[in-house]
Coordinates of C-alpha atoms and ligand atoms in Angstrom, one line a residue:
M1 CA 0.0 0.0 0.0
S2 CA 1.4 3.4 -0.9
F3 CA 1.1 6.4 1.4
S4 CA 0.2 9.9 0.5
A5 CA 1.0 12.5 3.2
E6 CA -1.2 15.0 1.3
A7 CA -4.3 12.7 1.4
F8 CA -3.6 11.8 5.0
K9 CA -3.4 15.5 5.9
R10 CA -6.8 16.2 4.4
Q11 CA -8.3 14.2 7.3
F12 CA -7.1 16.7 9.8
P13 CA -9.5 19.7 9.7
L14 CA -7.2 22.1 11.6
F15 CA -5.0 22.4 8.4
A16 CA -8.1 23.4 6.3
Q17 CA -9.1 26.3 8.5
P18 CA -8.5 29.7 6.7
E19 CA -6.0 30.9 9.3
N20 CA -3.9 27.7 9.0
Q21 CA -3.6 27.5 5.2
Q22 CA 0.1 28.5 5.3
L23 CA 0.9 26.7 8.6
V24 CA 3.9 24.4 8.7
Y25 CA 3.4 22.4 11.8
L26 CA 6.7 20.8 13.0
D27 CA 5.8 20.4 16.7
N28 CA 4.5 16.9 16.5
A29 CA 6.6 15.5 19.3
A30 CA 4.8 17.9 21.6
T31 CA 1.4 16.9 20.3
T32 CA -0.2 15.9 17.0
Q33 CA -3.3 17.4 15.3
K34 CA -6.5 15.4 15.4
P35 CA -8.3 13.8 12.5
Q36 CA -12.0 14.5 11.9
A37 CA -12.9 11.0 13.2
V38 CA -11.4 11.8 16.7
I39 CA -13.2 15.2 16.9
D40 CA -16.5 13.6 15.8
A41 CA -16.1 10.9 18.5
I42 CA -15.6 13.4 21.2
C43 CA -18.6 15.5 20.1
G44 CA -20.6 12.3 19.6
F45 CA -20.0 11.2 23.2
Y46 CA -21.4 14.4 24.6
L47 CA -24.2 14.5 22.1
H48 CA -25.4 10.9 22.4
S49 CA -24.0 9.0 25.4
N50 CA -22.7 11.4 28.1
A51 CA -23.2 9.7 31.5
N52 CA -20.8 8.5 34.2
T53 CA -19.8 4.9 34.0
H54 CA -20.4 1.9 36.3
R55 CA -22.3 4.0 38.9
S56 CA -25.7 3.2 37.6
S57 CA -27.3 1.0 35.0
H58 CA -29.6 3.4 33.1
R59 CA -29.4 3.4 29.4
L60 CA -26.8 6.2 29.0
A61 CA -24.7 4.9 31.8
R62 CA -24.6 1.5 30.1
L63 CA -23.6 3.1 26.8
A64 CA -20.8 5.0 28.4
T65 CA -19.6 2.0 30.3
D66 CA -19.7 -0.2 27.2
M67 CA -17.7 2.4 25.3
V68 CA -15.0 2.6 27.9
E69 CA -14.6 -1.2 28.0
R70 CA -14.7 -1.4 24.2
V71 CA -11.9 1.1 23.9
R72 CA -9.9 -0.7 26.6
G73 CA -10.1 -3.8 24.4
Q74 CA -9.0 -1.8 21.4
A75 CA -6.0 -0.4 23.4
A76 CA -5.1 -4.0 24.4
G77 CA -5.0 -4.8 20.7
F78 CA -3.0 -1.7 19.8
L79 CA -0.2 -2.7 22.2
N80 CA -0.8 -6.4 21.7
A81 CA -1.5 -7.0 25.5
T82 CA -2.7 -10.4 26.3
S83 CA -5.9 -9.1 28.0
A84 CA -7.8 -5.8 28.5
R85 CA -7.2 -6.3 32.2
E86 CA -3.6 -5.2 31.5
I87 CA -4.7 -1.8 30.3
V88 CA -5.1 1.0 32.8
F89 CA -6.5 4.4 31.6
C90 CA -4.4 7.3 32.8
R91 CA -4.3 11.1 32.1
G92 CA -1.1 10.4 30.0
A93 CA 2.4 9.1 30.2
T94 CA 3.3 11.4 33.1
E95 CA 0.4 10.1 35.3
A96 CA 1.2 6.5 34.3
L97 CA 4.9 6.9 35.3
N98 CA 3.8 8.5 38.6
L99 CA 1.5 5.6 39.2
L100 CA 4.2 3.1 38.6
A101 CA 6.8 5.0 40.7
N102 CA 4.5 5.4 43.7
S103 CA 3.1 1.9 43.6
L104 CA 6.3 -0.1 42.8
C105 CA 8.6 1.9 45.1
S106 CA 6.3 1.6 48.1
E107 CA 7.2 -2.1 48.1
L108 CA 11.0 -1.6 47.8
Q109 CA 13.7 -1.7 50.6
A110 CA 16.1 1.1 51.4
G111 CA 19.2 0.7 49.2
D112 CA 17.3 -0.9 46.3
E113 CA 18.2 0.6 42.9
I114 CA 16.4 2.2 40.0
V115 CA 18.1 2.6 36.6
I116 CA 17.1 5.4 34.2
S117 CA 19.0 7.3 31.5
T118 CA 20.1 10.8 30.7
A119 CA 17.9 10.8 27.7
E120 CA 14.7 10.6 29.7
H121 CA 11.8 13.1 29.6
H122 CA 11.4 14.8 33.0
A123 CA 8.3 12.6 33.5
N124 CA 10.7 9.6 33.7
I125 CA 13.2 11.3 36.0
V126 CA 11.4 13.4 38.6
P127 CA 8.9 10.7 39.9
W128 CA 11.9 8.4 40.5
Q129 CA 13.9 11.1 42.2
M130 CA 10.9 11.8 44.5
M131 CA 10.6 8.1 45.4
A132 CA 14.3 7.7 45.9
Q133 CA 14.2 10.5 48.5
R134 CA 11.1 9.1 50.2
F135 CA 12.2 5.5 50.4
Q136 CA 16.0 5.9 50.4
L137 CA 16.5 4.2 47.1
T138 CA 19.5 4.7 44.8
L139 CA 19.1 6.2 41.3
R140 CA 21.6 5.0 38.7
Y141 CA 22.1 6.1 35.1
V142 CA 23.0 4.1 32.1
P143 CA 26.6 4.9 31.1
H144 CA 26.6 7.9 28.7
T145 CA 28.9 10.0 26.5
A146 CA 28.1 13.7 26.6
G147 CA 24.6 12.8 27.7
I148 CA 23.9 10.2 25.0
P149 CA 23.1 6.9 26.8
Q150 CA 25.1 3.9 25.7
F151 CA 22.2 1.4 26.1
D152 CA 24.5 -1.4 25.0
R153 CA 26.3 -0.9 28.3
L154 CA 23.2 -1.0 30.5
S155 CA 24.3 -4.2 32.1
E156 CA 27.3 -2.4 33.7
V157 CA 25.0 -0.6 36.1
L158 CA 22.8 -3.5 36.9
T159 CA 23.4 -5.0 40.4
A160 CA 21.8 -7.5 42.6
R161 CA 19.8 -4.5 44.1
T162 CA 18.4 -3.3 40.8
R163 CA 14.6 -3.5 41.1
I164 CA 13.4 -1.1 38.4
V165 CA 14.8 -0.2 34.9
S166 CA 12.7 2.6 33.4
L167 CA 14.0 3.7 30.0
T168 CA 12.8 5.7 27.0
G169 CA 11.5 4.0 23.9
G170 CA 12.4 7.1 22.0
S171 CA 13.7 10.5 23.1
N172 CA 11.5 13.5 22.6
A173 CA 14.5 15.8 22.5
L174 CA 16.7 14.1 20.0
G175 CA 14.5 11.4 18.5
L176 CA 17.0 8.8 19.6
R177 CA 15.3 5.3 19.5
P178 CA 17.2 2.8 21.6
D179 CA 17.7 -0.8 20.5
L180 CA 14.9 -2.2 22.7
Q181 CA 15.7 -5.8 21.8
G182 CA 19.3 -5.1 23.0
I183 CA 17.9 -3.8 26.3
A184 CA 15.6 -6.8 26.6
R185 CA 18.6 -9.1 26.2
Q186 CA 20.6 -7.4 28.9
L187 CA 17.6 -7.6 31.3
R188 CA 16.6 -11.2 30.6
G189 CA 16.5 -13.5 33.7
R190 CA 16.9 -10.6 36.2
Q191 CA 14.5 -10.0 39.1
L192 CA 13.5 -6.5 38.1
H193 CA 10.8 -4.6 36.4
W194 CA 11.4 -3.1 33.0
I195 CA 9.3 0.0 32.1
V196 CA 9.3 1.5 28.6
D197 CA 8.4 5.1 28.2
G198 CA 6.6 4.7 24.9
A199 CA 5.2 8.3 24.7
Q200 CA 7.2 9.0 21.4
L201 CA 7.5 5.4 20.2
A202 CA 3.8 4.6 20.0
A203 CA 3.3 7.5 17.6
H204 CA 5.8 6.1 15.0
E205 CA 5.9 2.4 15.3
R206 CA 3.7 -0.5 16.0
V207 CA 4.2 -1.5 19.6
D208 CA 4.0 -5.1 20.6
V209 CA 4.5 -5.5 24.4
Q210 CA 4.6 -9.3 24.2
Q211 CA 7.3 -9.3 21.6
L212 CA 9.3 -6.6 23.5
G213 CA 9.0 -8.6 26.7
C214 CA 8.7 -5.4 28.8
D215 CA 6.8 -5.5 32.1
F216 CA 5.2 -2.1 31.7
L217 CA 4.8 0.5 28.9
V218 CA 3.2 4.0 29.1
C219 CA 2.0 6.3 26.3
S220 CA -0.2 9.3 25.7
A221 CA -3.0 9.4 23.1
H222 CA -2.3 13.0 22.1
K223 CA 1.0 12.0 20.6
F224 CA -0.6 9.6 18.2
Y225 CA -3.6 11.7 16.8
G226 CA -5.8 11.1 19.8
P227 CA -7.1 13.6 22.4
S228 CA -5.1 15.0 25.3
G229 CA -6.0 14.0 28.8
I230 CA -5.9 10.3 28.2
G231 CA -3.1 7.8 28.2
L232 CA -2.4 4.1 28.6
L233 CA -0.5 2.1 31.2
Y234 CA 0.2 -1.4 30.1
G235 CA 1.3 -3.8 32.8
R236 CA 1.7 -7.6 33.0
E237 CA -1.4 -8.9 34.6
Q238 CA 0.2 -10.7 37.5
L239 CA 2.4 -7.7 38.3
L240 CA -0.6 -5.3 38.3
E241 CA -2.5 -7.8 40.4
A242 CA 0.2 -7.7 43.1
M243 CA 0.8 -4.0 43.1
P244 CA -0.9 -1.7 45.7
P245 CA -3.2 1.0 44.2
W246 CA -1.8 4.6 44.0
Q247 CA -4.8 6.9 44.2
G248 CA -7.8 6.1 46.3
G249 CA -11.4 7.1 45.7
G250 CA -14.6 6.1 43.9
E251 CA -14.5 3.4 41.2
M252 CA -11.4 1.7 42.5
I253 CA -13.1 -0.1 45.5
A254 CA -15.1 -3.2 46.0
E255 CA -16.2 -2.2 49.6
V256 CA -15.3 0.6 51.9
D257 CA -15.5 0.3 55.7
L258 CA -14.7 3.0 58.3
Y259 CA -11.0 2.1 58.6
T260 CA -10.2 -0.2 55.7
S261 CA -11.3 -0.8 52.1
H262 CA -11.3 -3.7 49.7
Y263 CA -10.2 -2.7 46.3
A264 CA -11.7 -3.5 43.0
G265 CA -10.1 -6.0 40.6
L266 CA -8.0 -5.1 37.6
P267 CA -7.8 -2.7 36.0
H268 CA -10.3 -0.6 38.0
K269 CA -8.1 -0.8 41.1
F270 CA -5.9 1.8 39.4
E271 CA -8.6 4.1 38.0
A272 CA -9.8 6.2 41.0
G273 CA -12.4 8.8 40.1
T274 CA -14.2 9.7 36.9
S275 CA -12.0 9.1 33.9
S276 CA -11.8 11.5 30.9
L277 CA -14.7 9.7 29.2
A278 CA -15.0 11.9 26.1
A279 CA -11.2 11.6 25.7
I280 CA -11.6 7.8 25.9
A281 CA -14.2 7.9 23.1
G282 CA -11.7 10.0 21.1
L283 CA -8.9 7.5 21.8
G284 CA -11.1 4.8 20.5
A285 CA -11.6 6.7 17.3
A286 CA -7.8 7.4 17.0
L287 CA -7.1 3.7 17.4
E288 CA -9.7 2.8 14.8
F289 CA -8.2 5.5 12.5
L290 CA -4.7 4.2 13.0
G291 CA -5.9 0.6 12.4
T292 CA -7.0 1.6 8.9
Q293 CA -3.6 3.1 8.0
D294 CA -0.6 1.4 6.6
R295 CA 1.6 2.1 9.5
E296 CA 4.8 0.8 7.9
A297 CA 4.3 3.2 5.0
M298 CA 3.6 6.1 7.4
A299 CA 6.8 5.3 9.2
A300 CA 8.8 5.0 5.9
H301 CA 7.4 8.4 4.8
E302 CA 8.4 10.0 8.2
Q303 CA 11.9 8.4 8.0
Q304 CA 12.4 9.7 4.5
L305 CA 11.6 13.3 5.6
M306 CA 13.7 13.0 8.7
A307 CA 16.8 11.7 6.8
W308 CA 16.4 14.5 4.2
L309 CA 16.2 17.1 6.9
H310 CA 19.4 15.8 8.4
E311 CA 21.2 15.9 5.1
E312 CA 20.1 19.5 4.4
L313 CA 20.8 20.7 7.9
A314 CA 24.3 19.0 7.9
E315 CA 25.1 21.3 5.0
I316 CA 24.1 24.5 6.7
P317 CA 26.8 26.5 8.4
G318 CA 25.8 28.5 11.4
I319 CA 24.0 25.7 13.2
R320 CA 25.1 22.9 15.4
L321 CA 23.2 19.7 14.6
L322 CA 22.6 17.6 17.7
S323 CA 20.3 14.8 16.4
Q324 CA 21.4 12.0 14.2
P325 CA 19.4 10.4 11.4
Q326 CA 20.3 6.8 12.6
H327 CA 17.7 5.2 14.9
N328 CA 15.6 8.4 15.0
L329 CA 11.8 8.6 15.4
G330 CA 11.5 11.7 13.3
I331 CA 13.1 14.6 15.1
V332 CA 15.8 17.0 14.1
A333 CA 17.4 19.1 16.8
F334 CA 20.0 21.8 16.5
A335 CA 21.2 25.1 18.0
P336 CA 22.3 28.2 16.2
V337 CA 26.0 28.8 16.6
N338 CA 25.5 32.5 17.1
G339 CA 22.4 34.1 18.6
S340 CA 19.6 32.4 20.5
A341 CA 17.4 29.5 19.5
A342 CA 14.5 31.6 20.8
D343 CA 15.1 34.4 18.3
L344 CA 15.1 31.8 15.5
M345 CA 11.9 30.2 16.7
H346 CA 10.1 33.6 16.9
W347 CA 11.3 34.4 13.4
L348 CA 10.1 31.1 12.1
D349 CA 6.8 31.7 13.9
G350 CA 6.4 35.0 12.1
R351 CA 6.3 32.8 8.9
D352 CA 3.8 30.4 10.5
I353 CA 6.4 27.7 10.9
A354 CA 5.8 26.0 14.2
V355 CA 8.9 24.5 15.8
R356 CA 9.7 24.2 19.5
V357 CA 12.6 25.8 21.4
G358 CA 13.8 25.0 24.9
H359 CA 15.0 22.1 26.9
H360 CA 12.1 19.9 25.8
C361 CA 11.6 18.6 29.4
A362 CA 15.0 16.8 29.0
Q363 CA 17.3 19.2 30.8
P364 CA 20.0 16.6 31.7
L365 CA 20.3 15.7 28.1
I366 CA 20.3 19.2 26.6
R367 CA 22.8 20.4 29.3
A368 CA 25.2 17.5 28.7
A369 CA 25.1 18.5 25.0
G370 CA 26.4 21.9 26.1
E371 CA 23.2 23.9 25.4
T372 CA 20.5 25.4 27.4
A373 CA 18.0 25.4 24.5
T374 CA 17.7 23.7 21.2
V375 CA 15.4 24.1 18.2
R376 CA 13.4 21.0 17.5
A377 CA 11.4 20.2 14.4
S378 CA 9.4 17.0 14.7
I379 CA 7.6 15.1 12.0
A380 CA 4.3 13.3 11.8
A381 CA 2.8 11.3 9.0
Y382 CA 0.9 14.4 7.6
T383 CA 4.2 16.3 7.3
T384 CA 4.7 16.9 3.6
R385 CA 7.9 17.5 1.5
N386 CA 6.6 21.1 1.1
D387 CA 6.5 21.5 4.8
V388 CA 10.1 20.5 5.4
E389 CA 11.4 22.4 2.4
A390 CA 9.6 25.6 3.6
F391 CA 11.3 25.1 6.9
V392 CA 14.8 24.6 5.5
Q393 CA 14.4 27.5 3.2
A394 CA 13.3 29.8 6.0
L395 CA 16.2 28.6 8.2
R396 CA 18.7 29.4 5.4
E397 CA 17.2 32.9 5.0
Y398 CA 17.3 33.6 8.7
L399 CA 21.0 32.5 8.9
A400 CA 21.9 34.5 5.8
L401 CA 20.2 37.6 7.3
A402 CA 21.9 37.0 10.6
E403 CA 25.3 37.2 8.7
T404 CA 24.2 40.6 7.3
P405 CA 25.5 43.3 9.6
D406 CA 22.9 46.0 8.8
S407 CA 19.3 46.7 9.3
E408 CA 18.1 43.7 7.3
A409 CA 19.2 41.4 10.1
P410 CA 16.5 39.7 12.2
Q411 CA 15.8 41.2 15.6
R412 CA 17.9 39.9 18.4
G413 CA 17.4 39.9 22.1
V414 CA 13.9 38.3 22.5
E415 CA 13.8 37.1 26.0
W416 CA 13.3 33.3 26.6
Ligands
PMP1 N1 7.9 10.8 27.8 C1 8.2 11.3 26.6 C2 9.3 10.7 25.9 C3 7.5 12.4 26.1 O1 7.8 12.9 24.9 C4 6.4 13.0 26.8 C5 5.6 14.2 26.3 N2 6.4 15.2 25.8 C6 6.1 12.4 28.1 C7 6.9 11.4 28.5 C8 5.0 12.9 28.9 O2 3.8 12.8 28.3 P1 2.5 13.6 28.7 O3 2.9 15.0 28.9 O4 1.5 13.4 27.7 O5 2.1 13.0 30.1

């Protein structure tokens, strides 16, 4: 099956709005745009079946409950989990990682070890730091060179006390996609839990948790054309079964007495309170939508644009390219040699080219690269050749103007 980014893009109504006709949207690692089917599903939920789940059994409540459990089944299929009981709905990858950190670490002993990497998003660093402080655990990092983790040397930091290894499935700052099979090989046979932060990965590749052999995987729907406010935690059933709940409240109990409670079974034990029901309806539509696409062709298209961008940017003097095209999920990251990344971003924004500037919630990585802020252009399947060409041309223009000493030069000194 061949893939047309132009035809794919036509399914995303934001791009058809009059104010967005010229928009070049290259901030997909932050969030993707939504296809009409997802927008319709969210509206449809509120129009036709809005009620809270489980609490009652009237017609609308049944519709809402059936919808949630149907989407849970779809999500299990999306990640190839063995059962829908292994899928917990969360607000996003951040909440899923906080759930794991709080629940798993409360069972550890002082001195037990957690391994993460310098390429993690803050969502996969800060919760572990908090737990390490609370429970006197030791945080270790995969060996790295200038911040780039050497995942093939992971085993060097594993000890008899390692209980949790929580690593990215793809860096949101550099696009770097670790060899997950290589990580799996190093972890095989050890008494620890392997968590994959799949927030970026799930947007660009088919994820098969059984084939990966991970214990847990987290992701956010808004990164793969679904709504914000909803994400997935996959966990092996027997592990989730044994873990204590994190948040307490309605929906997660079987029975509440004055001083103790009995918790509900999986996966409801981990879903306290009312979920983002309309977002779950939107997630269902996103999964159905993705299910009808040729994901391999989508990925091949993204890889082609990403490789082309790297080739072009490698030729441009005046920037320091930080990302690499090898094992990259579709991100190009660089810093201007002179002047600030923020000035460049504002100038591009003036041409309606949306890129992101900053530390990308990956301060240890960006700092180790010797920068405080980088420019990041990130690709989705609707990104066209025209989009990336417009970006490269604008970048060249900016840098040429920056070389010009007189009044033509772009404004400097925008605060960041
Ligand atoms: N991990 C990675 C690699 C990410 O890119 C992100 C989002 N930028 C997160 C975790 C957190 O996701 P969310 O903000 O949707 O919870």
